[in-house]
Coordinates of C-alpha atoms and ligand atoms in Angstrom, one line a residue:
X1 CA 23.2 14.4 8.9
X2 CA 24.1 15.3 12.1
X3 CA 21.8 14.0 15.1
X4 CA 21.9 17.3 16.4
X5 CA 19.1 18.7 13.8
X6 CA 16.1 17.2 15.4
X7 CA 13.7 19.1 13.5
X8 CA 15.2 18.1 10.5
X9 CA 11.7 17.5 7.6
X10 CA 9.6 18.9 9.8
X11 CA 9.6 22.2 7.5
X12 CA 7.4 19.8 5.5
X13 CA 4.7 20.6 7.8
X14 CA 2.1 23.4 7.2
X15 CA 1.2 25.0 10.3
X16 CA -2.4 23.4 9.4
X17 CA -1.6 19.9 8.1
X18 CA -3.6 17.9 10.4
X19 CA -7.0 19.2 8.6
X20 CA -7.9 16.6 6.3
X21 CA -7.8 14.4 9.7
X22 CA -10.6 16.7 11.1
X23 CA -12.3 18.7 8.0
X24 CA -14.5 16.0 6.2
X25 CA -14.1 18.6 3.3
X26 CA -10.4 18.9 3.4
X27 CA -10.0 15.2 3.4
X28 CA -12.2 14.8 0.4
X29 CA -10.3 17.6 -1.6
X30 CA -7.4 15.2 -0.3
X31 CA -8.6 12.1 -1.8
X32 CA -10.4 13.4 -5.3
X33 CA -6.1 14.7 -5.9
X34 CA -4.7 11.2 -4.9
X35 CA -7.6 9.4 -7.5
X36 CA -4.8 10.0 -10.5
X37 CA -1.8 8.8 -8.3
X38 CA -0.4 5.0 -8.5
X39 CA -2.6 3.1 -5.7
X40 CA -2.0 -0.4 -4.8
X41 CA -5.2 -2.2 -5.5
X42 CA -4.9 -5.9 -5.1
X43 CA -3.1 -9.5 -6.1
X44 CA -2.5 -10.6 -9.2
X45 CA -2.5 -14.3 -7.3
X46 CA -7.0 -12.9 -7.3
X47 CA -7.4 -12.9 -10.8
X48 CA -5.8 -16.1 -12.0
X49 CA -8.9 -17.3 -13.9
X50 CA -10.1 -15.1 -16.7
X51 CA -13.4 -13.7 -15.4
X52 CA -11.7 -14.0 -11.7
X53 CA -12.4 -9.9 -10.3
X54 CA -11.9 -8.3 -7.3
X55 CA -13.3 -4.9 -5.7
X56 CA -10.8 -2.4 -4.4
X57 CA -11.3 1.4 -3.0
X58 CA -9.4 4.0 -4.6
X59 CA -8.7 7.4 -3.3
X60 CA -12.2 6.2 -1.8
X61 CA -14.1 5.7 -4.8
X62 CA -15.6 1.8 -5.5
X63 CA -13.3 0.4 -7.9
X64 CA -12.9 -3.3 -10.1
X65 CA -10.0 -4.9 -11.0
X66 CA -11.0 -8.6 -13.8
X67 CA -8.8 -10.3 -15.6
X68 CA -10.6 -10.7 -19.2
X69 CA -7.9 -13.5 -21.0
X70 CA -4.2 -12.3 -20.6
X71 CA -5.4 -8.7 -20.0
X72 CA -6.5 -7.1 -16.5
X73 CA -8.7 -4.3 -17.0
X74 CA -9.9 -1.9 -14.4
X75 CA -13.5 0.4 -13.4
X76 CA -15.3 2.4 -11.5
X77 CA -17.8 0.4 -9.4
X78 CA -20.5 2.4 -10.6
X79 CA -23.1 1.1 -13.0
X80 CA -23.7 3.7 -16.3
X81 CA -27.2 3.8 -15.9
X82 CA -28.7 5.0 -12.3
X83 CA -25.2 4.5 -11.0
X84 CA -26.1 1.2 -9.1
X85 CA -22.8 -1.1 -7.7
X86 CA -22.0 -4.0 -10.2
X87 CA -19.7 -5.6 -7.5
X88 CA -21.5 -6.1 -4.6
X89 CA -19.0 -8.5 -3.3
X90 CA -15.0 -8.6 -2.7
X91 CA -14.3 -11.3 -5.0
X92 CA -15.6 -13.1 -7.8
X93 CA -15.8 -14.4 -11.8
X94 CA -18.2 -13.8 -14.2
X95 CA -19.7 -11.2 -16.8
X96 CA -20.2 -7.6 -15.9
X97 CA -23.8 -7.4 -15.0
X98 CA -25.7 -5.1 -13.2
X99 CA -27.7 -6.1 -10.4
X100 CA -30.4 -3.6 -10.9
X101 CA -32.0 -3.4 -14.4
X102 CA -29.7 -5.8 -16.4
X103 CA -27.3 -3.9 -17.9
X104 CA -24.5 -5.8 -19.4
X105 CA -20.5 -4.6 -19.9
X106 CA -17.9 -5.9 -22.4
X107 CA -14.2 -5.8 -21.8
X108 CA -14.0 -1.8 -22.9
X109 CA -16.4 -1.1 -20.1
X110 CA -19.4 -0.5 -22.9
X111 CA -22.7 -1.4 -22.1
X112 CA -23.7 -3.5 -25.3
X113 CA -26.2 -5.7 -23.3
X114 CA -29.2 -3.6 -22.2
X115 CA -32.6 -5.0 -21.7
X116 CA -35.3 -3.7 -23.8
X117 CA -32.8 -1.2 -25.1
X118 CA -35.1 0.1 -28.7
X119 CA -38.6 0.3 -26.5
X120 CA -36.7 1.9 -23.2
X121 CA -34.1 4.4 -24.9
X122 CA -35.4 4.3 -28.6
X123 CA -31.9 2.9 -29.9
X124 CA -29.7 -0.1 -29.9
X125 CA -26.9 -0.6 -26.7
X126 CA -24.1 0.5 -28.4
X127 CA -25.3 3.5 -30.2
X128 CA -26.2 4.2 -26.8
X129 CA -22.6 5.1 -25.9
X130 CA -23.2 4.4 -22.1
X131 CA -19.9 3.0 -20.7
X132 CA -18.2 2.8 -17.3
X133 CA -15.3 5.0 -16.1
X134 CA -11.9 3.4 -16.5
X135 CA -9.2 2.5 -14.0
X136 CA -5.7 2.4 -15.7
X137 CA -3.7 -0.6 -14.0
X138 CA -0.4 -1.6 -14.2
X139 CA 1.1 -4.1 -12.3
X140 CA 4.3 -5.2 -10.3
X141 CA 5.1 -8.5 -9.8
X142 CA 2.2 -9.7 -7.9
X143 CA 1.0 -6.6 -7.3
X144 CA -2.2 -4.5 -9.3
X145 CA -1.9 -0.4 -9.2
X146 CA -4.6 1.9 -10.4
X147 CA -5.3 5.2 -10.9
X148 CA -7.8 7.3 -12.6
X149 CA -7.1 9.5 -15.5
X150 CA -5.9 13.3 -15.3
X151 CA -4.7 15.9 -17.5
X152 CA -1.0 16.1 -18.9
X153 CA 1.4 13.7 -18.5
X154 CA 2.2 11.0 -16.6
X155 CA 4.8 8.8 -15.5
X156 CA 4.4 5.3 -15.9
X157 CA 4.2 2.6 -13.0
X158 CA 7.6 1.4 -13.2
X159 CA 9.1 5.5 -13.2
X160 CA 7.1 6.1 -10.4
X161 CA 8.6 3.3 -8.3
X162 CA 11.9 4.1 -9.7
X163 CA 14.4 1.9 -8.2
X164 CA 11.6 0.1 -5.7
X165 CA 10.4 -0.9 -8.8
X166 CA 12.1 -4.3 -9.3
X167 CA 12.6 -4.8 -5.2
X168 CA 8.5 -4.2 -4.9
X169 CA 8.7 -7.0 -7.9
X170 CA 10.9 -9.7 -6.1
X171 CA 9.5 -9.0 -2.9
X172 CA 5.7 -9.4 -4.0
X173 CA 6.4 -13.0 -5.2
X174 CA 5.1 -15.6 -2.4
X175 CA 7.1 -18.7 -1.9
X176 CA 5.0 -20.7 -0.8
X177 CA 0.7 -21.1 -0.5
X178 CA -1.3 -18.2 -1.3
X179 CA -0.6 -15.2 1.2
X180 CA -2.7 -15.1 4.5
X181 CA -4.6 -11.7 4.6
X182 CA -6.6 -10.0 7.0
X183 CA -8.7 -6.3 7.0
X184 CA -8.5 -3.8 10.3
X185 CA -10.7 -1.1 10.8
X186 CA -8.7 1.8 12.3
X187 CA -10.7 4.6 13.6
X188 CA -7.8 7.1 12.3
X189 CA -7.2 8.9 9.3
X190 CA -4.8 6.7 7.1
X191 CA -2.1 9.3 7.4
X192 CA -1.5 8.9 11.7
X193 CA -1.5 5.6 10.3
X194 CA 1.4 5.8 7.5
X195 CA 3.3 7.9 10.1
X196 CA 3.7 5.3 12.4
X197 CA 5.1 3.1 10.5
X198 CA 7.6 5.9 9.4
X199 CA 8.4 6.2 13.2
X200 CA 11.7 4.3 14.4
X201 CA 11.6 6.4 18.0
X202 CA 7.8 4.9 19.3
X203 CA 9.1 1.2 19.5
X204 CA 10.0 1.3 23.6
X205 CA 7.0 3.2 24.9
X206 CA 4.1 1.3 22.2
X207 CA 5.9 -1.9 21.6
X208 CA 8.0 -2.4 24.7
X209 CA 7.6 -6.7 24.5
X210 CA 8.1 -7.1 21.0
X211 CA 9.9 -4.3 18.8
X212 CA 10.8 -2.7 21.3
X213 CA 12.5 -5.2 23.9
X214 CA 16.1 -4.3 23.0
X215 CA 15.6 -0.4 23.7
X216 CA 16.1 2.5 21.0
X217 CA 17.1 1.4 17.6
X218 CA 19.7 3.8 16.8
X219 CA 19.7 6.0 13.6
X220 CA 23.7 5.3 13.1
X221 CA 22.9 1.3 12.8
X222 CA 20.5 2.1 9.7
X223 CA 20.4 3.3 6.6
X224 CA 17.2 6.0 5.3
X225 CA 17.0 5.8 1.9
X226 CA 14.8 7.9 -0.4
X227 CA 14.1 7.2 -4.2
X228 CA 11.1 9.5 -6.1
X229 CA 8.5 10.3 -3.5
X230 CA 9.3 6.8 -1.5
X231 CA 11.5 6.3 1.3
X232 CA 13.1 3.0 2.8
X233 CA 15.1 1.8 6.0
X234 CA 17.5 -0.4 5.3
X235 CA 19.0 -2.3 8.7
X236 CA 22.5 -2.3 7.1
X237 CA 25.5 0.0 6.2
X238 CA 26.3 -0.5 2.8
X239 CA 27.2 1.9 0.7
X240 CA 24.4 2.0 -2.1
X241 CA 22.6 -0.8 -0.3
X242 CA 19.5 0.2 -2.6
X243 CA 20.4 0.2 -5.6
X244 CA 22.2 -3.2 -5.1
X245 CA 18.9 -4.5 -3.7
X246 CA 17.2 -3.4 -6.8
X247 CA 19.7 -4.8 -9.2
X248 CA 20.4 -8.2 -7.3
X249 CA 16.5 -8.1 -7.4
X250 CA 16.5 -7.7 -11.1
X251 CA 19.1 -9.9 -12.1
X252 CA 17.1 -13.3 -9.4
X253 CA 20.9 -13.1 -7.3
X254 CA 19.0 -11.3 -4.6
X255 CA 19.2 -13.2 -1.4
X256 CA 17.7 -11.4 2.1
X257 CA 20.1 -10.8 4.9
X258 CA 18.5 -8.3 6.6
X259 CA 15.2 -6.3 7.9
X260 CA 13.7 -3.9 5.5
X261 CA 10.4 -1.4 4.8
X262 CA 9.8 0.3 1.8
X263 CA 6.7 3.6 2.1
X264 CA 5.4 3.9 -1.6
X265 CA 3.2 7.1 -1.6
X266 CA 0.0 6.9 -0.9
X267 CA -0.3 4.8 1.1
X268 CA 1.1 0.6 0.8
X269 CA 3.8 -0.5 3.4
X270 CA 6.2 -3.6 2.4
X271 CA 8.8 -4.9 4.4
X272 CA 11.0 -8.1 4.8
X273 CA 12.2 -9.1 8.3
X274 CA 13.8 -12.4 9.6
X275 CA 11.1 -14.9 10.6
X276 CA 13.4 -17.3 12.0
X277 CA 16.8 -19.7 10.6
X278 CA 17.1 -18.8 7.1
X279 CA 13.5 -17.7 6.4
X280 CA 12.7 -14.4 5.7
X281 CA 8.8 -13.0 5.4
X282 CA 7.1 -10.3 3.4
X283 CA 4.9 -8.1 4.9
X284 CA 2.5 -6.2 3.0
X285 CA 0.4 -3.3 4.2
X286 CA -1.8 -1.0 3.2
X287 CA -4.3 1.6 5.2
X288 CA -7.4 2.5 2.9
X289 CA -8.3 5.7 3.8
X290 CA -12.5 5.3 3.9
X291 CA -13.4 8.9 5.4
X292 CA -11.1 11.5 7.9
X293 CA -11.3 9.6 11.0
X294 CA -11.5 6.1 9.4
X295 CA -9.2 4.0 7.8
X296 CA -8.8 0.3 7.2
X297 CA -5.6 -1.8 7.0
X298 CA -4.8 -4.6 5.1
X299 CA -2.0 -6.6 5.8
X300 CA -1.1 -9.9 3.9
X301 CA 2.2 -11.9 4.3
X302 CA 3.7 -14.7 2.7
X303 CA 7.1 -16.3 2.7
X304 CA 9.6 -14.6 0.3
X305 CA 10.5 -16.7 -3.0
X306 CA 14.3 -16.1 -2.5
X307 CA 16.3 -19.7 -2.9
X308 CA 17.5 -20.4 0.9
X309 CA 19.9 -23.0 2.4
X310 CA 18.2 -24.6 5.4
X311 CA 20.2 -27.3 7.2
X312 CA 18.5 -31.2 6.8
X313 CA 16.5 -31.0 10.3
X314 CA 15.0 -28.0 9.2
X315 CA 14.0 -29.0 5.6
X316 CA 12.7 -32.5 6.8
X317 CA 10.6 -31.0 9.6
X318 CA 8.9 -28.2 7.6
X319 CA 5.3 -30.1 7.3
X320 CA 5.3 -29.6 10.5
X321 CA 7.1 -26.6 12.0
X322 CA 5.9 -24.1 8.8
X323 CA 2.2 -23.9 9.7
X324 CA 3.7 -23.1 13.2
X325 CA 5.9 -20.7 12.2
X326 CA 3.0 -18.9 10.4
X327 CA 1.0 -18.9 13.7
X328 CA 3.9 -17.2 15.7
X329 CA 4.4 -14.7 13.0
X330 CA 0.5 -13.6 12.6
X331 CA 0.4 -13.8 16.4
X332 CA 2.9 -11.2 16.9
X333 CA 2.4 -9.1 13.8
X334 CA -1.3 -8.8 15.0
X335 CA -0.3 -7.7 18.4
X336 CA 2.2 -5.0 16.9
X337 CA -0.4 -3.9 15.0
X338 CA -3.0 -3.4 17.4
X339 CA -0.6 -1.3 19.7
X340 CA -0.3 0.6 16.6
X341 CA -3.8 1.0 15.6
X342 CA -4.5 2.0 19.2
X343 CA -1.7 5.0 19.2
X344 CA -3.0 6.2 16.0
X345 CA -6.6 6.1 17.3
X346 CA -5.5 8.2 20.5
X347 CA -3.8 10.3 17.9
X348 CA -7.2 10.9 16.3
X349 CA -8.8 12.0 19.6
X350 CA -7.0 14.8 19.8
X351 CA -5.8 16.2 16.2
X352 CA -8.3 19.0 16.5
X353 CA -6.2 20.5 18.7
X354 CA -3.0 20.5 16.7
X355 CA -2.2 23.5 14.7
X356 CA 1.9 23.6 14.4
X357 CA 4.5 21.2 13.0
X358 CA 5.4 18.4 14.8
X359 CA 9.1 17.8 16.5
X360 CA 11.0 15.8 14.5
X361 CA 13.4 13.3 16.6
X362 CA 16.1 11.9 13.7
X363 CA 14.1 8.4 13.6
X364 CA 11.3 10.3 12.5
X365 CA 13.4 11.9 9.6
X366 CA 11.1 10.0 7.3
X367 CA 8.1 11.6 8.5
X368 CA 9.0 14.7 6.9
X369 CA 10.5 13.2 4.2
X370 CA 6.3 11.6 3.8
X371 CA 4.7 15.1 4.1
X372 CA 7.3 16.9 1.4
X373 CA 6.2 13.5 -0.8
X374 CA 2.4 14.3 -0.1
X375 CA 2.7 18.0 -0.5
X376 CA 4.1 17.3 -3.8
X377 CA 1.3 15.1 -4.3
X378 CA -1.3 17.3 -3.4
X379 CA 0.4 20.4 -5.6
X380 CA -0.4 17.9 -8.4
X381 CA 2.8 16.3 -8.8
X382 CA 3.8 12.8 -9.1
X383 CA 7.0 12.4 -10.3
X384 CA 10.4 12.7 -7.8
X385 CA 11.3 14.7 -5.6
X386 CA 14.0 17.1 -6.9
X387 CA 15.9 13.9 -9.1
X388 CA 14.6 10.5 -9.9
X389 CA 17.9 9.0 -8.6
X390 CA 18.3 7.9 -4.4
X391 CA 18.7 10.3 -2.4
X392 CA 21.0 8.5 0.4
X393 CA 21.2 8.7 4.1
X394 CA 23.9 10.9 5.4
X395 CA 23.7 9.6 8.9
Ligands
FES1 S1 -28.3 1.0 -12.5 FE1 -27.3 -0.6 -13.5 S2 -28.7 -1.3 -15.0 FE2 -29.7 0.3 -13.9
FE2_2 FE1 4.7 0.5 15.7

């Protein structure tokens, strides 16, 4: 493309699209559309143990992810009866019962255990037909995805990554202890949130110590990438760099070299970036949207599972120098993170007062390329945009 089209994606933009960040009504109409769309959930790494379960939100609703044997099954945090929460916690293991009258769930989400159930509802708990609302889940390496059922058809998990599929797959995979992971509250919606990390211009004036030290990235250094309703930047040149990543990935001869972030729509954030010698990290984000001023982030990182040669010194001294190495690279993700969260939050202040399209500089291409992903979304649409192949970067 040529750097002289600096509103390039911003056509994207409705004239109104910053409402669901001010109209609690817009943002729930929002939200009940992206319930039936692919949403990272949580760690497969939670649910070792069968009984092991975890709460997650989806599209804002309560959810729960347990493992029951070999099987993960996923449901609406709301209890059949009077609708109380069965998780009251984050994580945990055991039965599905319900802290308010006793009501007990099997593996299909039917209540089959309910106290006094002839004297109370004049039959027995399964002619009763009360059961919860299922969460279909897929997963991605060591990542879970859910979604709630809709009408028609619908793509599976591994079409809807499309070729981030078996990247998402390697990536995920921690090479070491179980990942570190932390929870923000943002007071943003989650979308000023996904935007910035779409942004490749903000880095001088928001990060100017850490990302941004070395001045302006420039767009003819880097590669944007787009597969399905996803985009990617790729710090390299290579022709097809993405679809080699996804088949090195595939067939284990992947080996990092360089910085990467992948956008899945709606809203999880993974990228790989140099943490010093030959070690390579993998970041993985996600903001939660909770109401249209509110999000929260969740960030976990762990070292990548990718066979590396480190010299003697480095391999004998790693007792020592990885738990400092994982200090140093929480201490300045954190930091980036928070100078994020605080732009988006000023962002937030003052979105009532936007009512055109944004500018789009050329590192901001991807911004657009977000909203045309999310209109698509919101039109009821999940699959790719135009074709299911890459679209390439043409900078
Ligand atoms: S609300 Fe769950 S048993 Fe009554
Ligand atoms: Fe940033």
């Amino acid at each position: 493309m040529s750097p002289k089209t600096p509103q390039r994606g911003a056509s994207a933009f409705t004239p109104n699209w910053a409402r669901t960040l001010v109209d609690p009504q817009a943002f729930s109409d929002e939200q009940h559309r992206l319930a039936s769309v692919w949403t990272f959930l949580g760690f497969t790494s939670d649910l070792a143990k069968d009984g092991d379960w975890f709460r997650a939100s989806l599209a804002t609703r309560s959810v729960f992810v347990q493992r029951f044997d070999a099987t993960l099954k996923g449901f609406e945090n709301v209890c059949a009866h009077r609708f109380y929460p069965l998780r009251t916690g984050d994580k945990g293991h055991g039965p599905i019962v319900c802290g308010f009258h006793g009501w007990r769930y099997v593996n299909d989400g039917c209540a089959i255990g309910i106290p006094m159930c002839q004297e109370q509802f004049g039959t027995v708990s399964r002619a009763l037909g009360a059961r919860l609302t299922p969460v279909e889940i897929a997963t991605c390496g060591a990542l879970i995805f859910g979604r709630f059922a809709s009408e028609g058809p619908r793509e599976s998990l591994s079409e809807f990554l499309g070729t981030g599929f078996p990247i998402l797959e390697a990536l995920s995979r921690s090479g070491g202890p179980s990942p570190q992971a932390i929870s923000t509250p943002v007071a943003a919606n989650w979308k000023l949130n996904l935007q910035i990390t779409l942004d490749d211009y903000h880095g001088v004036a928001v990060h100017p110590t850490t990302i941004g030290r070395n001045g302006y990235m420039h767009r003819a250094d880097v590669s944007y990438l787009r597969f399905g309703l996803h985009s990617a930047l790729l710090v390299t040149k290579e022709p097809q760099a993405l679809e080699k990543m996804a088949e090195a990935c595939a067939n284990g001869s992947f080996r990092p070299s360089h910085y990467c972030i992948f956008q899945i729509l709606p809203n999880l954030v993974v990228s790989l970036f140099h943490s010093g010698g030959a070690f390579f990290h993998c970041c993985i984000q996600q903001y939660v949207p909770v109401a249209h001023d509110r999000s929260v982030q969740r960030v976990s990182i762990h070292p990548v599972a990718f066979p590396a040669e480190h010299p003697w010194p480095i391999r004998w001294t790693r007792p020592l120098s990885d738990p400092i190495r994982r200090r140093l690279i929480w201490r300045t993700v954190r930091r980036i993170m928070r100078e994020d969260h605080q732009a988006c939050e000023r962002l937030q202040l003052v979105a009532h007062q936007v009512h055109r399209a944004p500018l789009l500089s050329v590192l901001e291409e991807r911004i657009g390329w977000f909203e045309e992903s999310y209109a698509r979304l919101m039109a009821g649409h999940d699959d790719a945009v135009g074709t299911s192949s890459t679209v390439s970067d043409e900078a």
